[in-house]
Amino acid sequence: MSTLFLARYLVPVTAPPIEDGALLVDGGRILEVGARKSLTAAFPEAAVVDFGDAILLPPLVNAHTHLELTHFPRWRAEAGETIAPGGDFVDWILHVIRVKRGLPLHRFESSVAAGIAASLAAGTGAVGDILSYFPARTAYRHSPLKGRLYLETLGLDPAQGRQLLSRIGTLLDEKRAGQLRLGIAPHSSYSLSADYLAQIMDFARRRKVATTLHLAEAPAEVSFIRDSTGPLADKLYPYVGWQGMAPPPARRSPVAWAEQCGALVPSCLLAHGVQIDADDAARLARAGSTVVCCPRSNARLGVGRLPVELYRAAGVPLALGTDSLASNETLSVWDEIAFARQWLAGKVEPAELLAMATIHGARALGVAADQGELKAGLGCNFQVLKPAKLPAFAELEEFLCAPGRSAEVVSLFLDAWDVLQKS
């Protein structure tokens, strides 16, 4: 039997918002999206679920996160680890390494589980999650989240890399962790040799799996790739035992370096992308790359502000991610939207932010045939917000980009089931 879901406001994302909207669902799929009056008249036999003075819209997509670090604030406190005042991006990396090194490995699974729960509670329906401790993938076994789980690898020795890829290849035979498709996460331009990154990309192409790469995140990365100098060479490499292993100067940007390594392909999702110029943006556009922005993490680590204008001019799609609780305060994409609206004031309009947080992320993670917008043919995936007071209809999109939305999520339907069961 078909069901009509009704709400005062309905936001399809890829079409204009609807006042007094309705969603017709049957067999777990959306049949029609439209006005309450017309759909209730056309389908009088349909069951009705009326959310009243609420906002109904697609689940959000967290396209770049590390849910295994959800308990990081707790671990940091237990270890008594801090970053010295004035610490930079590399000091933060060393801080994360120190905290992780002291952990019993079994604690990562419960951390992932906590991240899954926090994501769902904030209206997130799909994630691009990166995992360094592979056994913790079992936390996804019964999760309703969609998206991709990328298995992380790094290193400078291609011979050792072949052994790592062999192990990853065995795990890739599983295809999925829960409902997340497995992929590979070569870590970053400064933690991989050019030969190993090229090897990973070739391996991923042959195995037909997606990849993700941290790229152009910080000024330290730019100086390291271009000149083999700076705090990554001076502090990180000696700390992890890579003394004397810094690569020769590439004399190019991290984006140009990644292009040379074969990493600029549509199936490789790029995270951060703060330190780019117009030539880099053009390279990304030609390659069909998508960049995941993480504004709160970038601000907290002091690595710069996303050059939105360059991406828009080049036509590079942008998605949104929270990164991890090692560099952020929450895993809520609603909180990320609100921060981005203020931090990038005047550069990104509300409708664009909402698209970054839904359909752009869904396309980047390969789940757009199921969620990311509300339209006929997609799965029954949506969230419901119940604010104390609804905005005027003309102010709806601006309202959705303001702080406070996370606490207003009362329902999250994934595959036609309210996984929050609050309403």
mmCIF file with all atom_site columns, C-alpha atoms in Angstrom, residues 16-202:
data_model
loop_
_atom_site.group_PDB
_atom_site.id
_atom_site.type_symbol
_atom_site.label_atom_id
_atom_site.label_alt_id
_atom_site.label_comp_id
_atom_site.label_asym_id
_atom_site.label_entity_id
_atom_site.label_seq_id
_atom_site.pdbx_PDB_ins_code
_atom_site.Cartn_x
_atom_site.Cartn_y
_atom_site.Cartn_z
_atom_site.occupancy
_atom_site.B_iso_or_equiv
_atom_site.pdbx_formal_charge
_atom_site.auth_seq_id
_atom_site.auth_comp_id
_atom_site.auth_asym_id
_atom_site.auth_atom_id
_atom_site.pdbx_PDB_model_num
ATOM 1   C CA . PRO A 1 16  ? 12.292 24.496 -5.684  1.00 0.00 ? 16  PRO A CA 1
ATOM 2   C CA . PRO A 1 17  ? 10.922 24.024 -2.133  1.00 0.00 ? 17  PRO A CA 1
ATOM 3   C CA . ILE A 1 18  ? 7.226  23.201 -1.820  1.00 0.00 ? 18  ILE A CA 1
ATOM 4   C CA . GLU A 1 19  ? 4.865  24.703 0.731   1.00 0.00 ? 19  GLU A CA 1
ATOM 5   C CA . ASP A 1 20  ? 2.377  22.135 2.065   1.00 0.00 ? 20  ASP A CA 1
ATOM 6   C CA . GLY A 1 21  ? 4.344  19.371 0.387   1.00 0.00 ? 21  GLY A CA 1
ATOM 7   C CA . ALA A 1 22  ? 3.746  15.665 -0.021  1.00 0.00 ? 22  ALA A CA 1
ATOM 8   C CA . LEU A 1 23  ? 5.851  12.613 -0.788  1.00 0.00 ? 23  LEU A CA 1
ATOM 9   C CA . LEU A 1 24  ? 4.129  9.544  -2.229  1.00 0.00 ? 24  LEU A CA 1
ATOM 10  C CA . VAL A 1 25  ? 5.967  6.293  -1.454  1.00 0.00 ? 25  VAL A CA 1
ATOM 11  C CA . ASP A 1 26  ? 5.206  2.713  -2.456  1.00 0.00 ? 26  ASP A CA 1
ATOM 12  C CA . GLY A 1 27  ? 7.378  -0.391 -2.271  1.00 0.00 ? 27  GLY A CA 1
ATOM 13  C CA . GLY A 1 28  ? 10.157 1.572  -0.636  1.00 0.00 ? 28  GLY A CA 1
ATOM 14  C CA . ARG A 1 29  ? 10.471 3.983  -3.585  1.00 0.00 ? 29  ARG A CA 1
ATOM 15  C CA . ILE A 1 30  ? 9.308  7.550  -4.134  1.00 0.00 ? 30  ILE A CA 1
ATOM 16  C CA . LEU A 1 31  ? 6.515  7.658  -6.719  1.00 0.00 ? 31  LEU A CA 1
ATOM 17  C CA . GLU A 1 32  ? 5.713  11.354 -6.719  1.00 0.00 ? 32  GLU A CA 1
ATOM 18  C CA . VAL A 1 33  ? 6.738  14.635 -5.088  1.00 0.00 ? 33  VAL A CA 1
ATOM 19  C CA . GLY A 1 34  ? 4.320  17.550 -5.057  1.00 0.00 ? 34  GLY A CA 1
ATOM 20  C CA . ALA A 1 35  ? 1.739  19.629 -3.270  1.00 0.00 ? 35  ALA A CA 1
ATOM 21  C CA . ARG A 1 36  ? -0.347 18.133 -0.475  1.00 0.00 ? 36  ARG A CA 1
ATOM 22  C CA . LYS A 1 37  ? -3.653 19.171 -2.047  1.00 0.00 ? 37  LYS A CA 1
ATOM 23  C CA . SER A 1 38  ? -3.026 17.594 -5.442  1.00 0.00 ? 38  SER A CA 1
ATOM 24  C CA . LEU A 1 39  ? -1.470 14.343 -4.201  1.00 0.00 ? 39  LEU A CA 1
ATOM 25  C CA . THR A 1 40  ? -4.064 13.675 -1.489  1.00 0.00 ? 40  THR A CA 1
ATOM 26  C CA . ALA A 1 41  ? -6.802 14.201 -4.091  1.00 0.00 ? 41  ALA A CA 1
ATOM 27  C CA . ALA A 1 42  ? -5.093 11.936 -6.636  1.00 0.00 ? 42  ALA A CA 1
ATOM 28  C CA . PHE A 1 43  ? -4.382 9.136  -4.138  1.00 0.00 ? 43  PHE A CA 1
ATOM 29  C CA . PRO A 1 44  ? -7.288 9.048  -1.663  1.00 0.00 ? 44  PRO A CA 1
ATOM 30  C CA . GLU A 1 45  ? -6.605 5.424  -0.673  1.00 0.00 ? 45  GLU A CA 1
ATOM 31  C CA . ALA A 1 46  ? -3.014 6.084  0.398   1.00 0.00 ? 46  ALA A CA 1
ATOM 32  C CA . ALA A 1 47  ? -2.097 5.889  4.065   1.00 0.00 ? 47  ALA A CA 1
ATOM 33  C CA . VAL A 1 48  ? -1.146 9.291  5.458   1.00 0.00 ? 48  VAL A CA 1
ATOM 34  C CA . VAL A 1 49  ? 1.720  10.247 7.769   1.00 0.00 ? 49  VAL A CA 1
ATOM 35  C CA . ASP A 1 50  ? 1.431  13.954 8.531   1.00 0.00 ? 50  ASP A CA 1
ATOM 36  C CA . PHE A 1 51  ? 4.462  15.527 10.218  1.00 0.00 ? 51  PHE A CA 1
ATOM 37  C CA . GLY A 1 52  ? 2.597  18.825 10.592  1.00 0.00 ? 52  GLY A CA 1
ATOM 38  C CA . ASP A 1 53  ? 4.673  21.990 11.048  1.00 0.00 ? 53  ASP A CA 1
ATOM 39  C CA . ALA A 1 54  ? 7.903  20.356 9.946   1.00 0.00 ? 54  ALA A CA 1
ATOM 40  C CA . ILE A 1 55  ? 10.493 20.392 7.182   1.00 0.00 ? 55  ILE A CA 1
ATOM 41  C CA . LEU A 1 56  ? 10.985 17.260 5.079   1.00 0.00 ? 56  LEU A CA 1
ATOM 42  C CA . LEU A 1 57  ? 14.160 16.976 2.991   1.00 0.00 ? 57  LEU A CA 1
ATOM 43  C CA . PRO A 1 58  ? 16.824 14.458 1.903   1.00 0.00 ? 58  PRO A CA 1
ATOM 44  C CA . PRO A 1 59  ? 19.275 12.951 4.393   1.00 0.00 ? 59  PRO A CA 1
ATOM 45  C CA . LEU A 1 60  ? 22.601 14.761 4.535   1.00 0.00 ? 60  LEU A CA 1
ATOM 46  C CA . VAL A 1 61  ? 25.805 13.280 3.130   1.00 0.00 ? 61  VAL A CA 1
ATOM 47  C CA . ASN A 1 62  ? 29.068 13.459 5.083   1.00 0.00 ? 62  ASN A CA 1
ATOM 48  C CA . ALA A 1 63  ? 31.453 12.913 2.182   1.00 0.00 ? 63  ALA A CA 1
ATOM 49  C CA . HIS A 1 64  ? 34.681 12.999 4.210   1.00 0.00 ? 64  HIS A CA 1
ATOM 50  C CA . THR A 1 65  ? 35.021 11.731 7.755   1.00 0.00 ? 65  THR A CA 1
ATOM 51  C CA . HIS A 1 66  ? 37.032 9.409  9.986   1.00 0.00 ? 66  HIS A CA 1
ATOM 52  C CA . LEU A 1 67  ? 34.481 7.832  12.307  1.00 0.00 ? 67  LEU A CA 1
ATOM 53  C CA . GLU A 1 68  ? 37.147 5.687  13.965  1.00 0.00 ? 68  GLU A CA 1
ATOM 54  C CA . LEU A 1 69  ? 38.290 8.914  15.684  1.00 0.00 ? 69  LEU A CA 1
ATOM 55  C CA . THR A 1 70  ? 34.898 9.712  17.225  1.00 0.00 ? 70  THR A CA 1
ATOM 56  C CA . HIS A 1 71  ? 36.248 8.970  20.710  1.00 0.00 ? 71  HIS A CA 1
ATOM 57  C CA . PHE A 1 72  ? 39.419 10.981 20.074  1.00 0.00 ? 72  PHE A CA 1
ATOM 58  C CA . PRO A 1 73  ? 38.550 13.748 22.584  1.00 0.00 ? 73  PRO A CA 1
ATOM 59  C CA . ARG A 1 74  ? 38.194 11.058 25.279  1.00 0.00 ? 74  ARG A CA 1
ATOM 60  C CA . TRP A 1 75  ? 41.433 9.342  24.270  1.00 0.00 ? 75  TRP A CA 1
ATOM 61  C CA . ARG A 1 76  ? 43.293 12.654 24.250  1.00 0.00 ? 76  ARG A CA 1
ATOM 62  C CA . ALA A 1 77  ? 42.094 13.456 27.761  1.00 0.00 ? 77  ALA A CA 1
ATOM 63  C CA . GLU A 1 78  ? 43.020 9.988  29.049  1.00 0.00 ? 78  GLU A CA 1
ATOM 64  C CA . ALA A 1 79  ? 46.506 10.311 27.586  1.00 0.00 ? 79  ALA A CA 1
ATOM 65  C CA . GLY A 1 80  ? 46.959 13.852 28.852  1.00 0.00 ? 80  GLY A CA 1
ATOM 66  C CA . GLU A 1 81  ? 47.976 14.844 25.320  1.00 0.00 ? 81  GLU A CA 1
ATOM 67  C CA . THR A 1 82  ? 47.758 18.446 24.151  1.00 0.00 ? 82  THR A CA 1
ATOM 68  C CA . ILE A 1 83  ? 49.154 20.601 21.370  1.00 0.00 ? 83  ILE A CA 1
ATOM 69  C CA . ALA A 1 84  ? 51.506 23.343 22.537  1.00 0.00 ? 84  ALA A CA 1
ATOM 70  C CA . PRO A 1 85  ? 50.230 26.907 22.104  1.00 0.00 ? 85  PRO A CA 1
ATOM 71  C CA . GLY A 1 86  ? 51.078 28.149 18.642  1.00 0.00 ? 86  GLY A CA 1
ATOM 72  C CA . GLY A 1 87  ? 51.152 24.626 17.241  1.00 0.00 ? 87  GLY A CA 1
ATOM 73  C CA . ASP A 1 88  ? 50.681 24.263 13.512  1.00 0.00 ? 88  ASP A CA 1
ATOM 74  C CA . PHE A 1 89  ? 49.178 21.679 11.156  1.00 0.00 ? 89  PHE A CA 1
ATOM 75  C CA . VAL A 1 90  ? 52.160 19.347 11.539  1.00 0.00 ? 90  VAL A CA 1
ATOM 76  C CA . ASP A 1 91  ? 52.058 19.630 15.333  1.00 0.00 ? 91  ASP A CA 1
ATOM 77  C CA . TRP A 1 92  ? 48.434 18.515 15.118  1.00 0.00 ? 92  TRP A CA 1
ATOM 78  C CA . ILE A 1 93  ? 49.408 15.492 12.981  1.00 0.00 ? 93  ILE A CA 1
ATOM 79  C CA . LEU A 1 94  ? 52.045 14.495 15.541  1.00 0.00 ? 94  LEU A CA 1
ATOM 80  C CA . HIS A 1 95  ? 49.463 14.931 18.291  1.00 0.00 ? 95  HIS A CA 1
ATOM 81  C CA . VAL A 1 96  ? 47.049 12.544 16.523  1.00 0.00 ? 96  VAL A CA 1
ATOM 82  C CA . ILE A 1 97  ? 49.814 9.993  15.980  1.00 0.00 ? 97  ILE A CA 1
ATOM 83  C CA . ARG A 1 98  ? 50.840 10.082 19.655  1.00 0.00 ? 98  ARG A CA 1
ATOM 84  C CA . VAL A 1 99  ? 47.278 9.563  20.861  1.00 0.00 ? 99  VAL A CA 1
ATOM 85  C CA . LYS A 1 100 ? 46.548 6.726  18.426  1.00 0.00 ? 100 LYS A CA 1
ATOM 86  C CA . ARG A 1 101 ? 49.803 4.907  19.166  1.00 0.00 ? 101 ARG A CA 1
ATOM 87  C CA . GLY A 1 102 ? 48.856 4.481  22.823  1.00 0.00 ? 102 GLY A CA 1
ATOM 88  C CA . LEU A 1 103 ? 45.471 2.887  22.130  1.00 0.00 ? 103 LEU A CA 1
ATOM 89  C CA . PRO A 1 104 ? 44.441 -0.756 22.392  1.00 0.00 ? 104 PRO A CA 1
ATOM 90  C CA . LEU A 1 105 ? 43.224 -1.559 18.882  1.00 0.00 ? 105 LEU A CA 1
ATOM 91  C CA . HIS A 1 106 ? 39.877 -2.940 20.055  1.00 0.00 ? 106 HIS A CA 1
ATOM 92  C CA . ARG A 1 107 ? 38.774 0.587  21.006  1.00 0.00 ? 107 ARG A CA 1
ATOM 93  C CA . PHE A 1 108 ? 38.457 1.650  17.380  1.00 0.00 ? 108 PHE A CA 1
ATOM 94  C CA . GLU A 1 109 ? 35.350 -0.459 16.734  1.00 0.00 ? 109 GLU A CA 1
ATOM 95  C CA . SER A 1 110 ? 33.327 1.157  19.521  1.00 0.00 ? 110 SER A CA 1
ATOM 96  C CA . SER A 1 111 ? 34.528 4.550  18.306  1.00 0.00 ? 111 SER A CA 1
ATOM 97  C CA . VAL A 1 112 ? 33.211 3.818  14.808  1.00 0.00 ? 112 VAL A CA 1
ATOM 98  C CA . ALA A 1 113 ? 29.907 2.659  16.310  1.00 0.00 ? 113 ALA A CA 1
ATOM 99  C CA . ALA A 1 114 ? 29.609 5.910  18.258  1.00 0.00 ? 114 ALA A CA 1
ATOM 100 C CA . GLY A 1 115 ? 30.306 7.848  15.063  1.00 0.00 ? 115 GLY A CA 1
ATOM 101 C CA . ILE A 1 116 ? 27.593 5.962  13.217  1.00 0.00 ? 116 ILE A CA 1
ATOM 102 C CA . ALA A 1 117 ? 25.062 6.750  15.957  1.00 0.00 ? 117 ALA A CA 1
ATOM 103 C CA . ALA A 1 118 ? 26.036 10.444 16.046  1.00 0.00 ? 118 ALA A CA 1
ATOM 104 C CA . SER A 1 119 ? 25.784 10.682 12.269  1.00 0.00 ? 119 SER A CA 1
ATOM 105 C CA . LEU A 1 120 ? 22.305 9.166  12.154  1.00 0.00 ? 120 LEU A CA 1
ATOM 106 C CA . ALA A 1 121 ? 21.082 11.380 15.000  1.00 0.00 ? 121 ALA A CA 1
ATOM 107 C CA . ALA A 1 122 ? 22.118 14.440 12.987  1.00 0.00 ? 122 ALA A CA 1
ATOM 108 C CA . GLY A 1 123 ? 20.199 13.399 9.871   1.00 0.00 ? 123 GLY A CA 1
ATOM 109 C CA . THR A 1 124 ? 23.084 11.884 7.913   1.00 0.00 ? 124 THR A CA 1
ATOM 110 C CA . GLY A 1 125 ? 22.190 9.071  5.532   1.00 0.00 ? 125 GLY A CA 1
ATOM 111 C CA . ALA A 1 126 ? 25.471 8.469  3.708   1.00 0.00 ? 126 ALA A CA 1
ATOM 112 C CA . VAL A 1 127 ? 29.167 8.807  4.531   1.00 0.00 ? 127 VAL A CA 1
ATOM 113 C CA . GLY A 1 128 ? 32.557 8.680  2.893   1.00 0.00 ? 128 GLY A CA 1
ATOM 114 C CA . ASP A 1 129 ? 34.406 7.159  5.843   1.00 0.00 ? 129 ASP A CA 1
ATOM 115 C CA . ILE A 1 130 ? 38.130 6.431  6.063   1.00 0.00 ? 130 ILE A CA 1
ATOM 116 C CA . LEU A 1 131 ? 39.367 3.522  8.171   1.00 0.00 ? 131 LEU A CA 1
ATOM 117 C CA . SER A 1 132 ? 42.956 2.803  9.210   1.00 0.00 ? 132 SER A CA 1
ATOM 118 C CA . TYR A 1 133 ? 42.220 -0.117 11.584  1.00 0.00 ? 133 TYR A CA 1
ATOM 119 C CA . PHE A 1 134 ? 40.490 -2.512 9.210   1.00 0.00 ? 134 PHE A CA 1
ATOM 120 C CA . PRO A 1 135 ? 38.912 -4.949 11.734  1.00 0.00 ? 135 PRO A CA 1
ATOM 121 C CA . ALA A 1 136 ? 36.739 -2.059 12.982  1.00 0.00 ? 136 ALA A CA 1
ATOM 122 C CA . ARG A 1 137 ? 34.716 -2.323 9.759   1.00 0.00 ? 137 ARG A CA 1
ATOM 123 C CA . THR A 1 138 ? 32.518 -4.817 11.612  1.00 0.00 ? 138 THR A CA 1
ATOM 124 C CA . ALA A 1 139 ? 30.874 -1.822 13.337  1.00 0.00 ? 139 ALA A CA 1
ATOM 125 C CA . TYR A 1 140 ? 29.041 -1.217 10.050  1.00 0.00 ? 140 TYR A CA 1
ATOM 126 C CA . ARG A 1 141 ? 27.555 -4.704 9.913   1.00 0.00 ? 141 ARG A CA 1
ATOM 127 C CA . HIS A 1 142 ? 24.041 -3.616 10.892  1.00 0.00 ? 142 HIS A CA 1
ATOM 128 C CA . SER A 1 143 ? 24.253 0.086  10.062  1.00 0.00 ? 143 SER A CA 1
ATOM 129 C CA . PRO A 1 144 ? 21.684 1.655  7.690   1.00 0.00 ? 144 PRO A CA 1
ATOM 130 C CA . LEU A 1 145 ? 24.225 4.184  6.410   1.00 0.00 ? 145 LEU A CA 1
ATOM 131 C CA . LYS A 1 146 ? 25.065 4.114  2.703   1.00 0.00 ? 146 LYS A CA 1
ATOM 132 C CA . GLY A 1 147 ? 28.171 5.369  0.939   1.00 0.00 ? 147 GLY A CA 1
ATOM 133 C CA . ARG A 1 148 ? 31.755 4.173  0.920   1.00 0.00 ? 148 ARG A CA 1
ATOM 134 C CA . LEU A 1 149 ? 34.262 2.903  3.449   1.00 0.00 ? 149 LEU A CA 1
ATOM 135 C CA . TYR A 1 150 ? 37.789 3.612  2.250   1.00 0.00 ? 150 TYR A CA 1
ATOM 136 C CA . LEU A 1 151 ? 40.607 1.431  3.607   1.00 0.00 ? 151 LEU A CA 1
ATOM 137 C CA . GLU A 1 152 ? 43.568 3.679  4.327   1.00 0.00 ? 152 GLU A CA 1
ATOM 138 C CA . THR A 1 153 ? 47.153 3.072  3.277   1.00 0.00 ? 153 THR A CA 1
ATOM 139 C CA . LEU A 1 154 ? 50.354 5.108  3.264   1.00 0.00 ? 154 LEU A CA 1
ATOM 140 C CA . GLY A 1 155 ? 54.107 4.650  2.907   1.00 0.00 ? 155 GLY A CA 1
ATOM 141 C CA . LEU A 1 156 ? 57.113 5.462  0.796   1.00 0.00 ? 156 LEU A CA 1
ATOM 142 C CA . ASP A 1 157 ? 58.319 2.017  -0.299  1.00 0.00 ? 157 ASP A CA 1
ATOM 143 C CA . PRO A 1 158 ? 56.496 0.592  -3.356  1.00 0.00 ? 158 PRO A CA 1
ATOM 144 C CA . ALA A 1 159 ? 57.761 -2.933 -2.529  1.00 0.00 ? 159 ALA A CA 1
ATOM 145 C CA . GLN A 1 160 ? 56.212 -2.757 0.935   1.00 0.00 ? 160 GLN A CA 1
ATOM 146 C CA . GLY A 1 161 ? 53.202 -1.140 -0.689  1.00 0.00 ? 161 GLY A CA 1
ATOM 147 C CA . ARG A 1 162 ? 52.603 -4.188 -2.845  1.00 0.00 ? 162 ARG A CA 1
ATOM 148 C CA . GLN A 1 163 ? 52.269 -6.273 0.315   1.00 0.00 ? 163 GLN A CA 1
ATOM 149 C CA . LEU A 1 164 ? 49.821 -3.751 1.807   1.00 0.00 ? 164 LEU A CA 1
ATOM 150 C CA . LEU A 1 165 ? 47.753 -3.709 -1.378  1.00 0.00 ? 165 LEU A CA 1
ATOM 151 C CA . SER A 1 166 ? 47.650 -7.493 -1.406  1.00 0.00 ? 166 SER A CA 1
ATOM 152 C CA . ARG A 1 167 ? 46.126 -7.414 2.073   1.00 0.00 ? 167 ARG A CA 1
ATOM 153 C CA . ILE A 1 168 ? 43.673 -4.683 1.075   1.00 0.00 ? 168 ILE A CA 1
ATOM 154 C CA . GLY A 1 169 ? 42.791 -6.634 -2.055  1.00 0.00 ? 169 GLY A CA 1
ATOM 155 C CA . THR A 1 170 ? 41.712 -9.593 0.086   1.00 0.00 ? 170 THR A CA 1
ATOM 156 C CA . LEU A 1 171 ? 39.406 -7.316 2.077   1.00 0.00 ? 171 LEU A CA 1
ATOM 157 C CA . LEU A 1 172 ? 38.028 -5.746 -1.104  1.00 0.00 ? 172 LEU A CA 1
ATOM 158 C CA . ASP A 1 173 ? 36.723 -9.197 -2.042  1.00 0.00 ? 173 ASP A CA 1
ATOM 159 C CA . GLU A 1 174 ? 34.117 -8.625 0.677   1.00 0.00 ? 174 GLU A CA 1
ATOM 160 C CA . LYS A 1 175 ? 32.734 -5.781 -1.500  1.00 0.00 ? 175 LYS A CA 1
ATOM 161 C CA . ARG A 1 176 ? 30.913 -4.097 1.384   1.00 0.00 ? 176 ARG A CA 1
ATOM 162 C CA . ALA A 1 177 ? 30.974 -3.334 5.070   1.00 0.00 ? 177 ALA A CA 1
ATOM 163 C CA . GLY A 1 178 ? 27.305 -3.285 5.962   1.00 0.00 ? 178 GLY A CA 1
ATOM 164 C CA . GLN A 1 179 ? 25.802 -1.177 3.172   1.00 0.00 ? 179 GLN A CA 1
ATOM 165 C CA . LEU A 1 180 ? 29.007 0.758  2.457   1.00 0.00 ? 180 LEU A CA 1
ATOM 166 C CA . ARG A 1 181 ? 30.987 -0.207 -0.617  1.00 0.00 ? 181 ARG A CA 1
ATOM 167 C CA . LEU A 1 182 ? 34.669 -0.721 0.079   1.00 0.00 ? 182 LEU A CA 1
ATOM 168 C CA . GLY A 1 183 ? 37.327 1.465  -1.517  1.00 0.00 ? 183 GLY A CA 1
ATOM 169 C CA . ILE A 1 184 ? 40.918 2.553  -0.929  1.00 0.00 ? 184 ILE A CA 1
ATOM 170 C CA . ALA A 1 185 ? 42.229 5.700  0.760   1.00 0.00 ? 185 ALA A CA 1
ATOM 171 C CA . PRO A 1 186 ? 45.792 6.557  -0.204  1.00 0.00 ? 186 PRO A CA 1
ATOM 172 C CA . HIS A 1 187 ? 46.418 8.991  2.631   1.00 0.00 ? 187 HIS A CA 1
ATOM 173 C CA . SER A 1 188 ? 48.036 12.157 1.281   1.00 0.00 ? 188 SER A CA 1
ATOM 174 C CA . SER A 1 189 ? 50.659 13.690 -0.946  1.00 0.00 ? 189 SER A CA 1
ATOM 175 C CA . TYR A 1 190 ? 53.116 13.920 1.944   1.00 0.00 ? 190 TYR A CA 1
ATOM 176 C CA . SER A 1 191 ? 52.693 10.370 3.286   1.00 0.00 ? 191 SER A CA 1
ATOM 177 C CA . LEU A 1 192 ? 52.985 8.477  -0.009  1.00 0.00 ? 192 LEU A CA 1
ATOM 178 C CA . SER A 1 193 ? 55.759 8.207  -2.546  1.00 0.00 ? 193 SER A CA 1
ATOM 179 C CA . ALA A 1 194 ? 54.777 9.118  -6.092  1.00 0.00 ? 194 ALA A CA 1
ATOM 180 C CA . ASP A 1 195 ? 55.496 5.527  -7.144  1.00 0.00 ? 195 ASP A CA 1
ATOM 181 C CA . TYR A 1 196 ? 53.284 4.068  -4.423  1.00 0.00 ? 196 TYR A CA 1
ATOM 182 C CA . LEU A 1 197 ? 50.394 6.420  -5.192  1.00 0.00 ? 197 LEU A CA 1
ATOM 183 C CA . ALA A 1 198 ? 50.607 5.532  -8.887  1.00 0.00 ? 198 ALA A CA 1
ATOM 184 C CA . GLN A 1 199 ? 50.630 1.852  -7.897  1.00 0.00 ? 199 GLN A CA 1
ATOM 185 C CA . ILE A 1 200 ? 47.523 2.323  -5.730  1.00 0.00 ? 200 ILE A CA 1
ATOM 186 C CA . MET A 1 201 ? 45.642 4.126  -8.476  1.00 0.00 ? 201 MET A CA 1
ATOM 187 C CA . ASP A 1 202 ? 46.487 1.404  -10.991 1.00 0.00 ? 202 ASP A CA 1
#
